[in-house]
GROMACS .gro file of C-alpha atoms in nm:
model
  456
    1MET     CA    1   8.408 -11.386  14.384
    2ARG     CA    2   8.345 -11.304  14.745
    3PRO     CA    3   8.573 -11.237  15.037
    4THR     CA    4   8.681 -11.496  15.284
    5ALA     CA    5   8.381 -11.580  15.499
    6PRO     CA    6   8.104 -11.556  15.236
    7VAL     CA    7   8.300 -11.767  14.989
    8LEU     CA    8   8.370 -12.030  15.248
    9LEU     CA    9   8.004 -12.054  15.337
   10CYS     CA   10   7.920 -12.152  14.980
   11VAL     CA   11   8.190 -12.417  14.969
   12ALA     CA   12   8.150 -12.565  15.314
   13ALA     CA   13   8.189 -12.904  15.156
   14LEU     CA   14   8.556 -12.833  15.103
   15ALA     CA   15   8.663 -13.006  15.419
   16ALA     CA   16   9.019 -13.054  15.537
   17ALA     CA   17   9.039 -13.396  15.375
   18SER     CA   18   8.960 -13.243  15.040
   19LEU     CA   19   9.236 -12.987  15.085
   20THR     CA   20   9.488 -13.251  15.178
   21ALA     CA   21   9.398 -13.431  14.858
   22CYS     CA   22   9.488 -13.114  14.670
   23GLY     CA   23   9.840 -13.144  14.807
   24GLY     CA   24   9.825 -12.854  15.054
   25GLY     CA   25  10.055 -12.813  15.349
   26SER     CA   26  10.382 -12.624  15.384
   27GLY     CA   27  10.512 -12.840  15.662
   28GLY     CA   28  10.701 -13.166  15.625
   29ASP     CA   29  11.011 -13.165  15.408
   30PRO     CA   30  11.201 -12.837  15.465
   31ASP     CA   31  11.356 -12.868  15.119
   32THR     CA   32  11.026 -12.880  14.931
   33VAL     CA   33  10.835 -12.570  14.826
   34LYS     CA   34  10.467 -12.610  14.737
   35ILE     CA   35  10.310 -12.381  14.482
   36ALA     CA   36   9.931 -12.362  14.439
   37TYR     CA   37   9.758 -12.240  14.124
   38GLN     CA   38   9.431 -12.280  13.937
   39ARG     CA   39   9.376 -12.554  13.683
   40THR     CA   40   9.063 -12.484  13.480
   41THR     CA   41   8.768 -12.720  13.498
   42ASP     CA   42   8.753 -12.785  13.123
   43ASN     CA   43   9.037 -13.035  13.173
   44LYS     CA   44   9.194 -12.916  12.847
   45THR     CA   45   9.382 -12.595  12.918
   46ARG     CA   46   9.721 -12.690  13.056
   47ILE     CA   47   9.920 -12.375  12.983
   48MET     CA   48  10.006 -12.318  13.349
   49ASP     CA   49  10.080 -12.686  13.410
   50ASP     CA   50  10.329 -12.698  13.124
   51TYR     CA   51  10.489 -12.368  13.220
   52LEU     CA   52  10.534 -12.462  13.584
   53ALA     CA   53  10.672 -12.803  13.489
   54GLY     CA   54  10.953 -12.616  13.313
   55ILE     CA   55  11.004 -12.388  13.615
   56LYS     CA   56  11.024 -12.695  13.839
   57ARG     CA   57  11.302 -12.844  13.624
   58GLN     CA   58  11.495 -12.517  13.622
   59PHE     CA   59  11.462 -12.458  13.994
   60GLU     CA   60  11.562 -12.810  14.094
   61ARG     CA   61  11.864 -12.806  13.862
   62ALA     CA   62  11.983 -12.475  14.006
   63HIS     CA   63  11.911 -12.561  14.371
   64ASP     CA   64  12.067 -12.895  14.454
   65GLY     CA   65  11.854 -13.101  14.690
   66LYS     CA   66  11.556 -12.866  14.674
   67LYS     CA   67  11.219 -12.961  14.531
   68LEU     CA   68  10.929 -12.768  14.385
   69GLN     CA   69  10.594 -12.943  14.427
   70LEU     CA   70  10.311 -12.830  14.201
   71VAL     CA   71   9.968 -12.811  14.366
   72PRO     CA   72   9.706 -12.762  14.093
   73VAL     CA   73   9.361 -12.673  14.223
   74GLN     CA   74   9.113 -12.782  13.957
   75ALA     CA   75   8.813 -12.556  14.004
   76SER     CA   76   8.614 -12.272  13.858
   77GLN     CA   77   8.762 -11.932  13.933
   78ALA     CA   78   8.531 -11.856  14.225
   79ASP     CA   79   8.586 -12.201  14.380
   80TYR     CA   80   8.961 -12.166  14.330
   81TYR     CA   81   8.959 -11.851  14.542
   82ALA     CA   82   8.757 -12.027  14.810
   83LYS     CA   83   8.978 -12.336  14.817
   84LEU     CA   84   9.293 -12.128  14.825
   85GLN     CA   85   9.166 -11.919  15.114
   86GLN     CA   86   9.070 -12.227  15.309
   87MET     CA   87   9.409 -12.385  15.243
   88MET     CA   88   9.588 -12.073  15.371
   89ARG     CA   89   9.403 -12.077  15.703
   90SER     CA   90   9.625 -12.342  15.857
   91PRO     CA   91  10.000 -12.415  15.852
   92LYS     CA   92   9.907 -12.778  15.788
   93THR     CA   93   9.741 -12.702  15.454
   94ALA     CA   94   9.895 -12.371  15.345
   95PRO     CA   95  10.106 -12.381  15.027
   96ASP     CA   96  10.429 -12.182  15.034
   97ILE     CA   97  10.352 -11.989  14.714
   98VAL     CA   98  10.008 -11.903  14.579
   99ARG     CA   99   9.889 -11.750  14.254
  100GLU     CA  100   9.679 -11.463  14.383
  101ASP     CA  101   9.428 -11.251  14.193
  102THR     CA  102   9.514 -10.887  14.270
  103PHE     CA  103   9.155 -10.803  14.354
  104LEU     CA  104   9.177 -11.040  14.655
  105ILE     CA  105   9.509 -10.919  14.791
  106ASN     CA  106   9.369 -10.677  15.049
  107SER     CA  107   9.100 -10.910  15.178
  108ASP     CA  108   9.356 -11.190  15.208
  109ILE     CA  109   9.599 -10.955  15.386
  110LYS     CA  110   9.325 -10.863  15.630
  111ALA     CA  111   9.258 -11.233  15.690
  112GLY     CA  112   9.628 -11.287  15.766
  113TYR     CA  113   9.694 -11.513  15.468
  114LEU     CA  114   9.980 -11.334  15.289
  115ARG     CA  115  10.337 -11.235  15.379
  116PRO     CA  116  10.475 -10.891  15.277
  117LEU     CA  117  10.767 -10.918  15.035
  118ASP     CA  118  10.932 -10.579  15.080
  119ASP     CA  119  11.241 -10.731  15.244
  120LYS     CA  120  11.292 -10.951  14.936
  121LEU     CA  121  11.207 -10.686  14.678
  122ALA     CA  122  11.453 -10.437  14.826
  123GLY     CA  123  11.748 -10.636  14.698
  124TRP     CA  124  11.594 -10.756  14.369
  125LYS     CA  125  11.716 -10.553  14.071
  126ASP     CA  126  11.436 -10.676  13.844
  127TRP     CA  127  11.171 -10.494  14.052
  128SER     CA  128  11.264 -10.165  13.883
  129ARG     CA  129  11.146 -10.308  13.550
  130PHE     CA  130  10.781 -10.341  13.657
  131ALA     CA  131  10.522 -10.081  13.558
  132PRO     CA  132  10.413  -9.860  13.849
  133ALA     CA  133  10.046  -9.955  13.799
  134ALA     CA  134  10.133 -10.324  13.823
  135LYS     CA  135  10.330 -10.265  14.141
  136ALA     CA  136  10.041 -10.068  14.289
  137ALA     CA  137   9.802 -10.355  14.218
  138ALA     CA  138  10.013 -10.579  14.442
  139LYS     CA  139  10.016 -10.338  14.737
  140GLY     CA  140   9.814 -10.356  15.052
  141GLU     CA  141   9.645 -10.068  15.230
  142ASP     CA  142   9.942 -10.073  15.466
  143GLY     CA  143  10.172  -9.968  15.181
  144LYS     CA  144  10.357 -10.301  15.174
  145THR     CA  145  10.382 -10.522  14.866
  146TYR     CA  146  10.239 -10.874  14.881
  147GLY     CA  147  10.307 -11.020  14.539
  148VAL     CA  148  10.505 -11.006  14.217
  149PRO     CA  149  10.276 -10.948  13.915
  150ASP     CA  150  10.313 -11.188  13.623
  151GLY     CA  151  10.116 -10.987  13.367
  152THR     CA  152   9.799 -10.795  13.312
  153GLU     CA  153   9.525 -10.779  13.052
  154THR     CA  154   9.298 -10.532  12.878
  155ARG     CA  155   8.949 -10.566  12.740
  156GLY     CA  156   8.766 -10.464  12.426
  157LEU     CA  157   8.524 -10.586  12.160
  158TRP     CA  158   8.592 -10.898  11.955
  159PHE     CA  159   8.372 -10.940  11.647
  160ASN     CA  160   8.333 -11.208  11.383
  161LYS     CA  161   8.396 -11.046  11.044
  162GLU     CA  162   8.228 -11.330  10.856
  163VAL     CA  163   7.907 -11.280  11.052
  164PHE     CA  164   7.941 -10.907  11.005
  165ALA     CA  165   7.971 -10.951  10.627
  166ARG     CA  166   7.647 -11.151  10.625
  167ALA     CA  167   7.482 -10.871  10.823
  168GLY     CA  168   7.617 -10.599  10.594
  169LEU     CA  169   7.839 -10.456  10.868
  170PRO     CA  170   8.195 -10.331  10.799
  171ALA     CA  171   8.509 -10.536  10.857
  172ASP     CA  172   8.675 -10.227  11.006
  173TRP     CA  173   8.393 -10.170  11.257
  174HIS     CA  174   8.477  -9.901  11.513
  175PRO     CA  175   8.177  -9.812  11.730
  176ARG     CA  176   8.188  -9.464  11.884
  177THR     CA  177   7.906  -9.498  12.139
  178TRP     CA  178   7.706  -9.764  12.323
  179LYS     CA  179   7.426  -9.701  12.076
  180ASP     CA  180   7.659  -9.803  11.792
  181VAL     CA  181   7.729 -10.133  11.969
  182LEU     CA  182   7.359 -10.203  12.026
  183ASP     CA  183   7.270 -10.100  11.671
  184ALA     CA  184   7.523 -10.349  11.530
  185ALA     CA  185   7.381 -10.621  11.756
  186ARG     CA  186   7.028 -10.543  11.635
  187THR     CA  187   7.145 -10.561  11.274
  188VAL     CA  188   7.293 -10.906  11.334
  189LYS     CA  189   6.971 -11.018  11.503
  190GLU     CA  190   6.770 -10.906  11.200
  191LYS     CA  191   7.001 -11.017  10.921
  192VAL     CA  192   7.168 -11.331  11.061
  193PRO     CA  193   6.908 -11.533  11.253
  194GLY     CA  194   7.047 -11.812  11.466
  195VAL     CA  195   7.356 -11.614  11.567
  196THR     CA  196   7.373 -11.452  11.912
  197PRO     CA  197   7.446 -11.086  11.844
  198LEU     CA  198   7.632 -10.980  12.161
  199ASN     CA  199   7.774 -11.131  12.477
  200VAL     CA  200   7.820 -10.925  12.791
  201TYR     CA  201   7.904 -11.131  13.099
  202THR     CA  202   7.643 -11.097  13.370
  203GLY     CA  203   7.512 -11.243  13.694
  204LYS     CA  204   7.648 -11.442  13.983
  205ALA     CA  205   7.782 -11.759  13.824
  206PRO     CA  206   8.042 -11.608  13.585
  207GLY     CA  207   8.208 -11.442  13.885
  208GLU     CA  208   8.442 -11.150  13.836
  209ALA     CA  209   8.408 -11.182  13.458
  210ALA     CA  210   8.060 -11.033  13.499
  211THR     CA  211   8.168 -10.754  13.732
  212MET     CA  212   8.483 -10.655  13.549
  213GLN     CA  213   8.434 -10.746  13.182
  214GLY     CA  214   8.068 -10.664  13.195
  215PHE     CA  215   7.961 -10.405  13.447
  216GLU     CA  216   8.275 -10.204  13.517
  217MET     CA  217   8.360 -10.170  13.147
  218LEU     CA  218   8.022 -10.000  13.121
  219LEU     CA  219   8.040  -9.797  13.442
  220TYR     CA  220   8.379  -9.644  13.369
  221GLY     CA  221   8.258  -9.553  13.022
  222THR     CA  222   7.978  -9.334  13.158
  223GLY     CA  223   8.213  -9.064  13.285
  224LYS     CA  224   7.980  -9.029  13.583
  225ASP     CA  225   8.016  -9.137  13.944
  226PRO     CA  226   8.285  -9.399  14.006
  227LEU     CA  227   8.237  -9.720  14.202
  228TYR     CA  228   8.459  -9.583  14.479
  229ASP     CA  229   8.551  -9.219  14.540
  230PRO     CA  230   8.915  -9.204  14.655
  231ALA     CA  231   8.885  -8.832  14.733
  232VAL     CA  232   8.651  -8.907  15.025
  233ARG     CA  233   8.755  -9.273  15.064
  234LYS     CA  234   8.398  -9.394  15.032
  235TRP     CA  235   8.191  -9.621  14.808
  236VAL     CA  236   7.933  -9.446  14.593
  237SER     CA  237   7.560  -9.516  14.613
  238GLY     CA  238   7.275  -9.364  14.414
  239SER     CA  239   7.498  -9.335  14.109
  240ARG     CA  240   7.350  -9.238  13.771
  241GLY     CA  241   7.641  -9.416  13.602
  242PHE     CA  242   7.556  -9.732  13.794
  243ARG     CA  243   7.200  -9.725  13.667
  244ASP     CA  244   7.308  -9.646  13.311
  245ALA     CA  245   7.539  -9.949  13.314
  246LEU     CA  246   7.257 -10.170  13.444
  247GLU     CA  247   7.026 -10.032  13.177
  248PHE     CA  248   7.269 -10.143  12.905
  249VAL     CA  249   7.273 -10.495  13.052
  250ARG     CA  250   6.893 -10.496  13.080
  251THR     CA  251   6.860 -10.386  12.718
  252VAL     CA  252   7.090 -10.662  12.589
  253PHE     CA  253   6.877 -10.933  12.745
  254ALA     CA  254   6.531 -10.775  12.728
  255ASP     CA  255   6.576 -10.712  12.355
  256LYS     CA  256   6.715 -11.065  12.306
  257LEU     CA  257   7.049 -10.940  12.178
  258GLY     CA  258   7.244 -11.161  12.415
  259PRO     CA  259   7.253 -11.534  12.491
  260ASP     CA  260   6.956 -11.702  12.649
  261PRO     CA  261   6.974 -11.609  13.020
  262ALA     CA  262   7.021 -11.975  13.115
  263ASP     CA  263   7.336 -11.980  12.903
  264ALA     CA  264   7.452 -11.635  13.014
  265LEU     CA  265   7.427 -11.744  13.378
  266ASP     CA  266   7.622 -12.067  13.324
  267PRO     CA  267   7.941 -12.073  13.539
  268SER     CA  268   8.137 -12.192  13.235
  269VAL     CA  269   8.001 -11.931  12.994
  270ASP     CA  270   8.345 -11.773  12.946
  271ASN     CA  271   8.485 -12.104  12.827
  272ARG     CA  272   8.186 -12.155  12.595
  273VAL     CA  273   8.243 -11.812  12.442
  274ALA     CA  274   8.611 -11.883  12.375
  275THR     CA  275   8.598 -12.246  12.267
  276ASP     CA  276   8.256 -12.280  12.104
  277TRP     CA  277   8.046 -11.973  12.032
  278LEU     CA  278   8.313 -11.757  11.866
  279PRO     CA  279   8.501 -12.027  11.672
  280SER     CA  280   8.175 -12.182  11.554
  281GLY     CA  281   8.030 -11.852  11.434
  282LYS     CA  282   7.749 -11.868  11.689
  283LEU     CA  283   7.833 -11.531  11.842
  284ALA     CA  284   7.890 -11.205  11.654
  285ILE     CA  285   8.030 -10.967  11.919
  286ALA     CA  286   8.198 -11.041  12.252
  287LEU     CA  287   8.295 -10.787  12.516
  288ASP     CA  288   8.598 -10.978  12.635
  289GLY     CA  289   8.965 -10.989  12.713
  290SER     CA  290   9.301 -10.972  12.541
  291TRP     CA  291   9.373 -11.337  12.617
  292LEU     CA  292   9.115 -11.503  12.392
  293GLY     CA  293   9.367 -11.575  12.117
  294LYS     CA  294   9.553 -11.818  12.342
  295TYR     CA  295   9.262 -12.063  12.313
  296TRP     CA  296   9.286 -12.058  11.933
  297GLN     CA  297   9.661 -12.087  11.889
  298PRO     CA  298   9.821 -12.422  11.797
  299GLY     CA  299   9.839 -12.610  12.125
  300GLY     CA  300   9.550 -12.412  12.275
  301SER     CA  301   9.236 -12.577  12.405
  302ARG     CA  302   9.049 -12.495  12.083
  303PRO     CA  303   9.292 -12.453  11.791
  304TRP     CA  304   9.137 -12.235  11.524
  305PRO     CA  305   9.382 -12.146  11.245
  306GLU     CA  306   9.139 -11.908  11.075
  307TRP     CA  307   9.090 -11.682  11.375
  308THR     CA  308   9.352 -11.433  11.267
  309SER     CA  309   9.150 -11.342  10.960
  310VAL     CA  310   8.800 -11.401  11.098
  311MET     CA  311   8.814 -11.209  11.425
  312GLY     CA  312   8.822 -10.831  11.436
  313ARG     CA  313   8.891 -10.609  11.736
  314ALA     CA  314   8.762 -10.267  11.838
  315PRO     CA  315   8.796 -10.057  12.154
  316PHE     CA  316   8.486 -10.049  12.370
  317PRO     CA  317   8.348  -9.696  12.340
  318THR     CA  318   8.247  -9.455  12.610
  319GLN     CA  319   7.873  -9.418  12.658
  320ASN     CA  320   7.818  -9.118  12.433
  321GLY     CA  321   8.156  -9.092  12.265
  322ALA     CA  322   8.306  -8.852  12.520
  323ALA     CA  323   8.683  -8.831  12.563
  324PRO     CA  324   8.894  -9.035  12.574
  325GLY     CA  325   8.658  -9.227  12.345
  326ALA     CA  326   8.738  -9.575  12.474
  327VAL     CA  327   8.749  -9.765  12.799
  328SER     CA  328   8.923 -10.076  12.926
  329MET     CA  329   8.969 -10.262  13.253
  330SER     CA  330   9.286 -10.426  13.376
  331GLY     CA  331   9.361 -10.666  13.654
  332GLY     CA  332   9.615 -10.938  13.690
  333TRP     CA  333   9.766 -11.202  13.911
  334THR     CA  334  10.067 -11.217  14.138
  335TRP     CA  335  10.291 -11.480  14.286
  336SER     CA  336  10.259 -11.439  14.662
  337VAL     CA  337  10.398 -11.612  14.969
  338SER     CA  338  10.163 -11.760  15.225
  339ALA     CA  339  10.191 -11.602  15.571
  340LYS     CA  340  10.192 -11.951  15.721
  341SER     CA  341  10.476 -12.081  15.508
  342GLY     CA  342  10.785 -12.168  15.706
  343LYS     CA  343  11.007 -12.142  15.397
  344ALA     CA  344  10.982 -11.780  15.289
  345ASP     CA  345  11.345 -11.759  15.176
  346LEU     CA  346  11.320 -12.069  14.958
  347ALA     CA  347  10.979 -11.960  14.830
  348TRP     CA  348  11.128 -11.628  14.724
  349GLN     CA  349  11.398 -11.809  14.527
  350VAL     CA  350  11.120 -11.985  14.335
  351ILE     CA  351  10.956 -11.649  14.259
  352GLU     CA  352  11.290 -11.515  14.135
  353THR     CA  353  11.307 -11.812  13.899
  354LEU     CA  354  10.948 -11.755  13.785
  355GLN     CA  355  11.025 -11.391  13.718
  356ASN     CA  356  11.364 -11.382  13.553
  357THR     CA  357  11.349 -11.211  13.214
  358ASP     CA  358  11.333 -11.527  13.004
  359ASN     CA  359  11.065 -11.694  13.214
  360ALA     CA  360  10.859 -11.377  13.249
  361THR     CA  361  10.863 -11.338  12.871
  362GLU     CA  362  10.776 -11.704  12.819
  363TRP     CA  363  10.475 -11.682  13.051
  364THR     CA  364  10.350 -11.352  12.905
  365VAL     CA  365  10.358 -11.505  12.557
  366ARG     CA  366  10.213 -11.843  12.652
  367ASP     CA  367   9.919 -11.700  12.842
  368ALA     CA  368   9.854 -11.410  12.602
  369GLN     CA  369   9.917 -11.163  12.883
  370ILE     CA  370   9.988 -10.793  12.844
  371ALA     CA  371  10.343 -10.724  12.962
  372VAL     CA  372  10.403 -10.550  13.297
  373ARG     CA  373  10.785 -10.542  13.264
  374ASP     CA  374  10.966 -10.303  13.032
  375ASP     CA  375  11.212 -10.570  12.913
  376VAL     CA  376  10.929 -10.808  12.825
  377ALA     CA  377  10.727 -10.535  12.653
  378ALA     CA  378  11.026 -10.449  12.434
  379SER     CA  379  11.113 -10.806  12.337
  380ARG     CA  380  11.056 -10.925  11.983
  381LYS     CA  381  10.918 -11.253  12.115
  382TYR     CA  382  10.638 -11.063  12.289
  383LEU     CA  383  10.571 -10.813  12.012
  384THR     CA  384  10.536 -11.091  11.752
  385SER     CA  385  10.369 -11.344  11.982
  386MET     CA  386  10.009 -11.309  11.866
  387PRO     CA  387   9.803 -11.102  11.627
  388GLY     CA  388   9.644 -10.816  11.815
  389VAL     CA  389   9.895 -10.790  12.099
  390ASP     CA  390   9.976 -10.436  11.984
  391PHE     CA  391   9.603 -10.349  11.981
  392PHE     CA  392   9.546 -10.469  12.338
  393THR     CA  393   9.872 -10.317  12.463
  394ALA     CA  394   9.757  -9.981  12.323
  395LEU     CA  395   9.439 -10.003  12.536
  396VAL     CA  396   9.647  -9.967  12.853
  397LYS     CA  397   9.621  -9.588  12.818
  398PHE     CA  398   9.241  -9.614  12.850
  399THR     CA  399   9.237  -9.867  13.130
  400HIS     CA  400   9.094  -9.861  13.482
  401TYR     CA  401   9.163 -10.081  13.783
  402ARG     CA  402   8.921 -10.218  14.038
  403PRO     CA  403   8.930 -10.062  14.387
  404ALA     CA  404   9.173 -10.300  14.559
  405LEU     CA  405   9.010 -10.276  14.899
  406PRO     CA  406   8.915 -10.550  15.148
  407VAL     CA  407   8.540 -10.516  15.092
  408TYR     CA  408   8.566 -10.510  14.712
  409PRO     CA  409   8.485 -10.883  14.674
  410GLN     CA  410   8.156 -10.823  14.860
  411VAL     CA  411   8.085 -10.515  14.649
  412SER     CA  412   8.154 -10.723  14.338
  413SER     CA  413   7.907 -10.985  14.459
  414ALA     CA  414   7.642 -10.717  14.513
  415ILE     CA  415   7.701 -10.585  14.160
  416ARG     CA  416   7.647 -10.931  14.016
  417ASP     CA  417   7.324 -10.967  14.213
  418ALA     CA  418   7.199 -10.645  14.051
  419MET     CA  419   7.310 -10.758  13.707
  420GLU     CA  420   7.139 -11.093  13.741
  421ALA     CA  421   6.815 -10.930  13.853
  422VAL     CA  422   6.793 -10.714  13.539
  423THR     CA  423   6.915 -10.998  13.315
  424THR     CA  424   6.635 -11.229  13.421
  425GLY     CA  425   6.377 -10.952  13.448
  426ASP     CA  426   6.327 -11.015  13.818
  427ALA     CA  427   6.379 -10.646  13.896
  428SER     CA  428   6.375 -10.312  13.720
  429VAL     CA  429   6.697 -10.114  13.692
  430GLN     CA  430   6.579  -9.875  13.961
  431ARG     CA  431   6.489 -10.154  14.201
  432ALA     CA  432   6.810 -10.353  14.136
  433ALA     CA  433   7.019 -10.039  14.189
  434GLY     CA  434   6.831  -9.968  14.511
  435ARG     CA  435   6.902 -10.319  14.639
  436TYR     CA  436   7.270 -10.269  14.553
  437ASP     CA  437   7.276  -9.946  14.755
  438GLU     CA  438   7.137 -10.131  15.056
  439GLN     CA  439   7.390 -10.412  15.020
  440LEU     CA  440   7.667 -10.154  14.986
  441LYS     CA  441   7.574 -10.002  15.321
  442SER     CA  442   7.571 -10.349  15.472
  443VAL     CA  443   7.923 -10.441  15.356
  444ALA     CA  444   8.093 -10.100  15.377
  445GLY     CA  445   7.897  -9.949  15.665
  446GLU     CA  446   7.694  -9.628  15.661
  447ALA     CA  447   8.012  -9.425  15.720
  448GLY     CA  448   8.184  -9.595  15.426
  449VAL     CA  449   7.925  -9.485  15.168
  450THR     CA  450   7.865  -9.150  15.003
  451ALA     CA  451   7.523  -9.101  14.844
  452ARG     CA  452   7.460  -8.926  14.514
  453GLU     CA  453   7.122  -8.786  14.423
  454ARG     CA  454   6.897  -9.070  14.306
  455ALA     CA  455   6.605  -8.872  14.173
  456ARG     CA  456   6.643  -8.836  13.796
   0.00000   0.00000   0.00000
């Protein structure tokens, strides 16, 4: 993921004709609202398609003469962001409603792509039901709110108990330190040849999965310098925690505990983990998200009835077991209104339909989300929706959020460059971290960076 201009450079082939083919454009019929969202490239997962088809029927029944047009953008996550940003540049191609990743909100606000929703939220009673952290994730630096969150997620360790049994590891595995995680991976490598011991997302191609599920899960577990220091409102360079996180990634791949680098750097590696490597017993441990079970449920893209007994879960530990003992990362998506939409009132009515209690609960359950509304979190349908939902909901107390700032997408890209360099062995940890520091100064400016001591 990169912010507007850099992303568009890498997808210059997405010309206006291509966008028109996607169904963009908020002009034309004043009674039709267009809603853009990602459809995954595996051509199997249709959870969002099915959900929005139901929303379309509800909305059109309740609003006589009005239409909701679905605009699926079939693309990888990074290309979806790029296509969406290009669509929102012009009134001719801009959808009315977009599904927006919270980490892009501030960069898209800065680019003039999103409309603030405070005037709509002021009279919406359901807004009081949303968790403060979820509301904050949808806010811009100007203090205004630019989206309605539809859920969040947490992250931890998934492990295959059958593989663990073959390796002599416990079914109630609960690592206390990073060393415990690596030791278990080494045991699998020794005792169960042919099985990849551990997957940690890394490098450029997997996009934000590498930055967030991989690197930041590690960084925030060090208890050392953060990515961004809100006290001085500056990004941190020369961080010991940054280098320690890179060293963990380097160790996984240098010691051949992870996938072959060619597989790890595959843009579709996250789908391979969920629909092949874990269900087929090819991978022992995955540092991954709360949503994996949705792939394995009946009707998912890779039904796997045995997963509830085969897959174990454990919190990802802090580096050396220091309090609070575990770490997680959370993000999420919002429904936002394009700044170039001429139908903000009608678009808001669609969002109200998307986010009434019944529909919010339905989506949270269907997509294996972690609830951001108190009424959804308390519902029996949610609490009994999937094995492990209580485990991942409990990780919220350990969770961290990405710095939702306009330059974050560029910072994320620089992190992935550093990860890829140590994954492939093209650079040492020290050299990769040094390159990151230089890139950080380039994207945030000298005045936007605070340096920590680098000599260790």
